[in-house]
PDB file of C-alpha atoms in Angstrom:
ATOM      1  CA  GLU A  30       0.000   0.000   0.000  1.00 50.00           C
ATOM      2  CA  SER A  31       1.593   3.271  -1.042  1.00 54.00           C
ATOM      3  CA  LYS A  32       1.393   6.520   0.853  1.00 72.00           C
ATOM      4  CA  THR A  33       1.738  10.050  -0.405  1.00 75.00           C
ATOM      5  CA  GLN A  34       5.389  11.093  -0.742  1.00 80.00           C
ATOM      6  CA  ARG A  35       6.390  14.436   0.755  1.00 80.00           C
ATOM      7  CA  PRO A  36       7.839  16.597  -2.017  1.00 78.00           C
ATOM      8  CA  ASP A  37      11.393  17.893  -1.667  1.00 78.00           C
ATOM      9  CA  ALA A  38      11.911  21.695  -1.794  1.00 77.00           C
ATOM     10  CA  ALA A  39      12.590  21.795  -5.559  1.00 75.00           C
ATOM     11  CA  SER A  40       9.500  19.690  -6.307  1.00 78.00           C
ATOM     12  CA  LYS A  41       7.363  21.822  -4.001  1.00 75.00           C
ATOM     13  CA  LYS A  42       8.482  25.010  -5.777  1.00 74.00           C
ATOM     14  CA  PHE A  43       7.861  23.503  -9.243  1.00 74.00           C
ATOM     15  CA  LEU A  44       4.425  22.241  -8.237  1.00 75.00           C
ATOM     16  CA  SER A  45       3.448  25.652  -6.839  1.00 75.00           C
ATOM     17  CA  ASN A  46       3.821  27.219 -10.297  1.00 75.00           C
ATOM     18  CA  ASN A  47       0.573  27.607 -12.196  1.00 77.00           C
ATOM     19  CA  ILE A  48       1.756  26.185 -15.505  1.00 78.00           C
ATOM     20  CA  LYS A  49      -0.529  26.539 -18.513  1.00 81.00           C
ATOM     21  CA  SER A  50      -1.317  23.437 -20.547  1.00 79.00           C
ATOM     22  CA  SER A  51       0.493  24.978 -23.538  1.00 78.00           C
ATOM     23  CA  ASN A  52       3.767  25.062 -21.550  1.00 81.00           C
ATOM     24  CA  PRO A  53       6.106  22.145 -22.384  1.00 80.00           C
ATOM     25  CA  ASN A  54       6.611  21.516 -18.644  1.00 90.00           C
ATOM     26  CA  TYR A  55       2.865  21.093 -18.008  1.00 91.00           C
ATOM     27  CA  ARG A  56       2.933  17.350 -18.688  1.00 94.00           C
ATOM     28  CA  ILE A  57       6.015  16.897 -16.483  1.00 95.00           C
ATOM     29  CA  GLN A  58       4.335  18.825 -13.652  1.00 92.00           C
ATOM     30  CA  ARG A  59       1.218  16.612 -13.931  1.00 93.00           C
ATOM     31  CA  GLU A  60       3.358  13.483 -13.848  1.00 96.00           C
ATOM     32  CA  LEU A  61       5.293  14.705 -10.802  1.00 94.00           C
ATOM     33  CA  LYS A  62       2.057  15.526  -8.936  1.00 92.00           C
ATOM     34  CA  GLU A  63       0.681  12.066  -9.666  1.00 94.00           C
ATOM     35  CA  PHE A  64       3.925  10.326  -8.695  1.00 95.00           C
ATOM     36  CA  LEU A  65       4.085  12.184  -5.367  1.00 93.00           C
ATOM     37  CA  LYS A  66       0.384  11.617  -4.680  1.00 92.00           C
ATOM     38  CA  SER A  67       0.523   7.858  -5.306  1.00 93.00           C
ATOM     39  CA  PRO A  68       4.106   6.610  -5.368  1.00 94.00           C
ATOM     40  CA  PRO A  69       4.361   2.932  -6.282  1.00 95.00           C
ATOM     41  CA  PRO A  70       5.754   0.731  -3.491  1.00 96.00           C
ATOM     42  CA  GLY A  71       9.550   0.864  -3.488  1.00 97.00           C
ATOM     43  CA  LEU A  72       9.795   4.045  -5.599  1.00 98.00           C
ATOM     44  CA  SER A  73      10.344   7.697  -4.685  1.00 97.00           C
ATOM     45  CA  VAL A  74      11.152  10.752  -6.813  1.00 97.00           C
ATOM     46  CA  LYS A  75      13.030  14.058  -6.499  1.00 95.00           C
ATOM     47  CA  ILE A  76      13.746  16.874  -8.922  1.00 92.00           C
ATOM     48  CA  SER A  77      17.464  17.334  -9.401  1.00 81.00           C
ATOM     49  CA  GLY A  78      18.184  20.898  -8.286  1.00 80.00           C
ATOM     50  CA  LYS A  79      16.332  23.562 -10.278  1.00 82.00           C
ATOM     51  CA  ASN A  80      16.017  21.516 -13.469  1.00 89.00           C
ATOM     52  CA  VAL A  81      12.410  20.269 -13.598  1.00 91.00           C
ATOM     53  CA  ARG A  82      13.311  18.096 -16.592  1.00 95.00           C
ATOM     54  CA  LEU A  83      15.810  16.087 -14.539  1.00 97.00           C
ATOM     55  CA  TRP A  84      14.484  13.649 -11.948  1.00 97.00           C
ATOM     56  CA  VAL A  85      16.150  11.101  -9.712  1.00 97.00           C
ATOM     57  CA  ILE A  86      13.945   8.114  -8.914  1.00 98.00           C
ATOM     58  CA  THR A  87      15.044   5.897  -6.031  1.00 98.00           C
ATOM     59  CA  LEU A  88      14.299   2.170  -6.167  1.00 98.00           C
ATOM     60  CA  SER A  89      14.279   0.482  -2.744  1.00 98.00           C
ATOM     61  CA  MET A  90      14.393  -3.236  -3.408  1.00 98.00           C
ATOM     62  CA  PRO A  91      12.097  -5.546  -1.434  1.00 98.00           C
ATOM     63  CA  GLU A  92      13.286  -8.420   0.747  1.00 96.00           C
ATOM     64  CA  ASN A  93      11.984 -11.219  -1.487  1.00 96.00           C
ATOM     65  CA  THR A  94      14.364 -10.356  -4.364  1.00 97.00           C
ATOM     66  CA  VAL A  95      18.023 -11.049  -5.185  1.00 98.00           C
ATOM     67  CA  TYR A  96      18.571  -7.319  -4.538  1.00 98.00           C
ATOM     68  CA  ALA A  97      16.985  -7.435  -1.052  1.00 98.00           C
ATOM     69  CA  GLY A  98      17.666  -4.266   0.938  1.00 97.00           C
ATOM     70  CA  GLU A  99      19.627  -2.628  -1.894  1.00 98.00           C
ATOM     71  CA  THR A 100      18.844   0.862  -3.187  1.00 98.00           C
ATOM     72  CA  TYR A 101      19.402   2.135  -6.711  1.00 99.00           C
ATOM     73  CA  LYS A 102      18.875   5.507  -8.364  1.00 98.00           C
ATOM     74  CA  LEU A 103      17.576   6.183 -11.864  1.00 98.00           C
ATOM     75  CA  ARG A 104      18.419   9.420 -13.651  1.00 97.00           C
ATOM     76  CA  VAL A 105      15.469  10.551 -15.776  1.00 98.00           C
ATOM     77  CA  GLN A 106      16.031  13.380 -18.284  1.00 97.00           C
ATOM     78  CA  PHE A 107      13.014  14.628 -20.231  1.00 97.00           C
ATOM     79  CA  PRO A 108      13.825  15.751 -23.815  1.00 96.00           C
ATOM     80  CA  ASN A 109      12.349  18.940 -25.282  1.00 94.00           C
ATOM     81  CA  ASP A 110       9.925  16.901 -27.398  1.00 94.00           C
ATOM     82  CA  TYR A 111       8.638  14.817 -24.454  1.00 96.00           C
ATOM     83  CA  PRO A 112       6.297  12.895 -24.507  1.00 95.00           C
ATOM     84  CA  THR A 113       6.723  12.369 -28.269  1.00 95.00           C
ATOM     85  CA  SER A 114      10.193  10.998 -27.489  1.00 94.00           C
ATOM     86  CA  PRO A 115      11.002   8.903 -24.421  1.00 95.00           C
ATOM     87  CA  PRO A 116      12.953  10.259 -21.483  1.00 96.00           C
ATOM     88  CA  SER A 117      16.597   9.281 -21.164  1.00 96.00           C
ATOM     89  CA  VAL A 118      16.700   6.836 -18.241  1.00 97.00           C
ATOM     90  CA  TYR A 119      19.747   5.144 -16.768  1.00 97.00           C
ATOM     91  CA  PHE A 120      21.116   3.993 -13.421  1.00 98.00           C
ATOM     92  CA  LEU A 121      23.472   6.193 -11.443  1.00 98.00           C
ATOM     93  CA  PRO A 122      26.371   4.297  -9.802  1.00 97.00           C
ATOM     94  CA  PRO A 123      26.330   1.815  -8.230  1.00 97.00           C
ATOM     95  CA  THR A 124      24.402  -0.074 -10.901  1.00 97.00           C
ATOM     96  CA  PRO A 125      22.622  -3.355 -10.208  1.00 98.00           C
ATOM     97  CA  ARG A 126      24.131  -6.496 -11.741  1.00 97.00           C
ATOM     98  CA  HIS A 127      21.300  -7.511 -14.056  1.00 96.00           C
ATOM     99  CA  GLU A 128      21.232  -9.070 -17.521  1.00 94.00           C
ATOM    100  CA  HIS A 129      19.519  -5.930 -18.911  1.00 93.00           C
ATOM    101  CA  VAL A 130      21.617  -3.310 -17.078  1.00 95.00           C
ATOM    102  CA  TYR A 131      25.040  -2.333 -18.402  1.00 94.00           C
ATOM    103  CA  THR A 132      27.782  -1.301 -15.989  1.00 95.00           C
ATOM    104  CA  ASN A 133      27.654   2.248 -17.418  1.00 95.00           C
ATOM    105  CA  GLY A 134      24.019   2.480 -16.187  1.00 96.00           C
ATOM    106  CA  ASP A 135      22.223   1.988 -19.510  1.00 94.00           C
ATOM    107  CA  ILE A 136      19.160  -0.234 -19.448  1.00 94.00           C
ATOM    108  CA  CYS A 137      18.290  -2.548 -22.337  1.00 90.00           C
ATOM    109  CA  LEU A 138      14.544  -1.938 -22.359  1.00 90.00           C
ATOM    110  CA  SER A 139      12.509  -1.444 -25.528  1.00 89.00           C
ATOM    111  CA  LEU A 140      10.172   0.989 -23.692  1.00 91.00           C
ATOM    112  CA  LEU A 141      13.079   3.448 -23.770  1.00 93.00           C
ATOM    113  CA  GLY A 142      13.348   3.123 -27.545  1.00 90.00           C
ATOM    114  CA  LYS A 143      11.198   1.526 -30.219  1.00 90.00           C
ATOM    115  CA  ASP A 144       8.272   0.636 -27.930  1.00 92.00           C
ATOM    116  CA  TRP A 145       7.897   4.071 -26.302  1.00 95.00           C
ATOM    117  CA  ARG A 146       4.411   5.586 -26.613  1.00 97.00           C
ATOM    118  CA  PRO A 147       3.450   9.162 -25.591  1.00 96.00           C
ATOM    119  CA  ILE A 148       0.785   7.808 -23.228  1.00 96.00           C
ATOM    120  CA  MET A 149       3.559   6.289 -21.065  1.00 97.00           C
ATOM    121  CA  THR A 150       5.008   8.161 -18.102  1.00 97.00           C
ATOM    122  CA  ALA A 151       8.316   8.320 -16.267  1.00 97.00           C
ATOM    123  CA  GLN A 152       6.568   6.525 -13.409  1.00 97.00           C
ATOM    124  CA  SER A 153       5.414   3.655 -15.650  1.00 97.00           C
ATOM    125  CA  VAL A 154       8.948   3.255 -17.029  1.00 97.00           C
ATOM    126  CA  ALA A 155      10.404   3.265 -13.488  1.00 98.00           C
ATOM    127  CA  GLN A 156       7.834   0.641 -12.471  1.00 98.00           C
ATOM    128  CA  ALA A 157       8.825  -1.535 -15.459  1.00 97.00           C
ATOM    129  CA  ILE A 158      12.498  -1.283 -14.481  1.00 98.00           C
ATOM    130  CA  PHE A 159      11.664  -2.028 -10.826  1.00 98.00           C
ATOM    131  CA  SER A 160       9.663  -5.040 -11.997  1.00 97.00           C
ATOM    132  CA  ILE A 161      12.484  -6.501 -14.112  1.00 96.00           C
ATOM    133  CA  LEU A 162      14.834  -6.167 -11.131  1.00 98.00           C
ATOM    134  CA  CYS A 163      12.294  -7.806  -8.804  1.00 97.00           C
ATOM    135  CA  GLY A 164      11.895 -10.698 -11.241  1.00 96.00           C
ATOM    136  CA  ALA A 165      15.613 -11.455 -11.528  1.00 97.00           C
ATOM    137  CA  GLN A 166      16.654 -14.951 -10.456  1.00 96.00           C
ATOM    138  CA  ARG A 167      20.355 -14.113 -10.217  1.00 97.00           C
ATOM    139  CA  LYS A 168      22.761 -11.208 -10.536  1.00 97.00           C
ATOM    140  CA  SER A 169      24.550 -11.223 -13.898  1.00 96.00           C
ATOM    141  CA  LEU A 170      25.800  -8.766 -16.506  1.00 94.00           C
ATOM    142  CA  PRO A 171      24.470  -8.494 -20.080  1.00 91.00           C
ATOM    143  CA  MET A 172      26.217 -10.707 -22.667  1.00 90.00           C
ATOM    144  CA  ASP A 173      27.521  -7.657 -24.519  1.00 87.00           C
ATOM    145  CA  ASN A 174      28.377  -5.530 -21.475  1.00 90.00           C
ATOM    146  CA  SER A 175      31.973  -4.964 -22.614  1.00 88.00           C
ATOM    147  CA  ARG A 176      30.689  -3.283 -25.800  1.00 85.00           C
ATOM    148  CA  HIS A 177      28.573  -0.767 -23.839  1.00 80.00           C
ATOM    149  CA  ALA A 178      30.574  -0.340 -20.629  1.00 82.00           C
ATOM    150  CA  GLY A 179      32.682   2.547 -21.936  1.00 84.00           C
ATOM    151  CA  ASN A 180      29.806   4.452 -23.561  1.00 86.00           C
ATOM    152  CA  LYS A 181      28.279   7.590 -22.112  1.00 86.00           C
ATOM    153  CA  PRO A 182      24.955   6.472 -20.577  1.00 84.00           C
ATOM    154  CA  GLY A 183      21.538   7.761 -21.572  1.00 78.00           C
ATOM    155  CA  GLN A 184      21.973   8.020 -25.336  1.00 74.00           C
ATOM    156  CA  LYS A 185      18.968   7.467 -27.633  1.00 68.00           C
ATOM    157  CA  GLN A 186      18.172   3.797 -28.138  1.00 58.00           C
ATOM    158  CA  ASP A 187      17.133   4.164 -31.791  1.00 57.00           C
ATOM    159  CA  ASP A 188      19.472   1.489 -33.128  1.00 56.00           C
ATOM    160  CA  TRP A 189      19.550  -0.907 -30.177  1.00 50.00           C
ATOM    161  CA  VAL A 190      19.021  -4.630 -30.597  1.00 56.00           C
ATOM    162  CA  TYR A 191      17.024  -5.724 -27.566  1.00 51.00           C
ATOM    163  CA  HIS A 192      18.034  -9.062 -26.057  1.00 55.00           C
ATOM    164  CA  ASP A 193      14.651  -9.917 -24.678  1.00 55.00           C
ATOM    165  CA  ASP A 194      11.444  -8.379 -25.941  1.00 46.00           C
ATOM    166  CA  ASN A 195       9.714  -9.658 -22.818  1.00 39.00           C
ATOM    167  CA  CYS A 196      11.627  -7.366 -20.475  1.00 38.00           C
TER     168      CYS A 196
END
């Protein structure tokens, strides 16, 4: 059962603005309000400093998982054409050892690329990532981790080949 999350100072200030629906940040403000009002179990969100288009979502892993008691942070950057394009989402260090998470923080998830739809939200993406971590049977790196490990995280996933369309 989730409870309302208390907004941090930056979130509170952003939410106090009366943003018109024509403003590009209107959708982001609505999403933040909804996330804070009904945060999914194990997830919390903060705005990073004064940049309303940069969120940090904390994943607190439940006891019945291989990541029991561990905490991870996702960096979520909303592009100027959001929600037409997906947000850039990747793990900040330390990254979980998971077959769909590269050591640079990138996440092999088609929702962040070819399967993104404008009806999706940052919260729904975070929930999908939380879910794939919760479902892991063991901690392991992706097969092609060495190819991605040195890359800057959070780049567009336009040309990615996804290992598992079920994740």
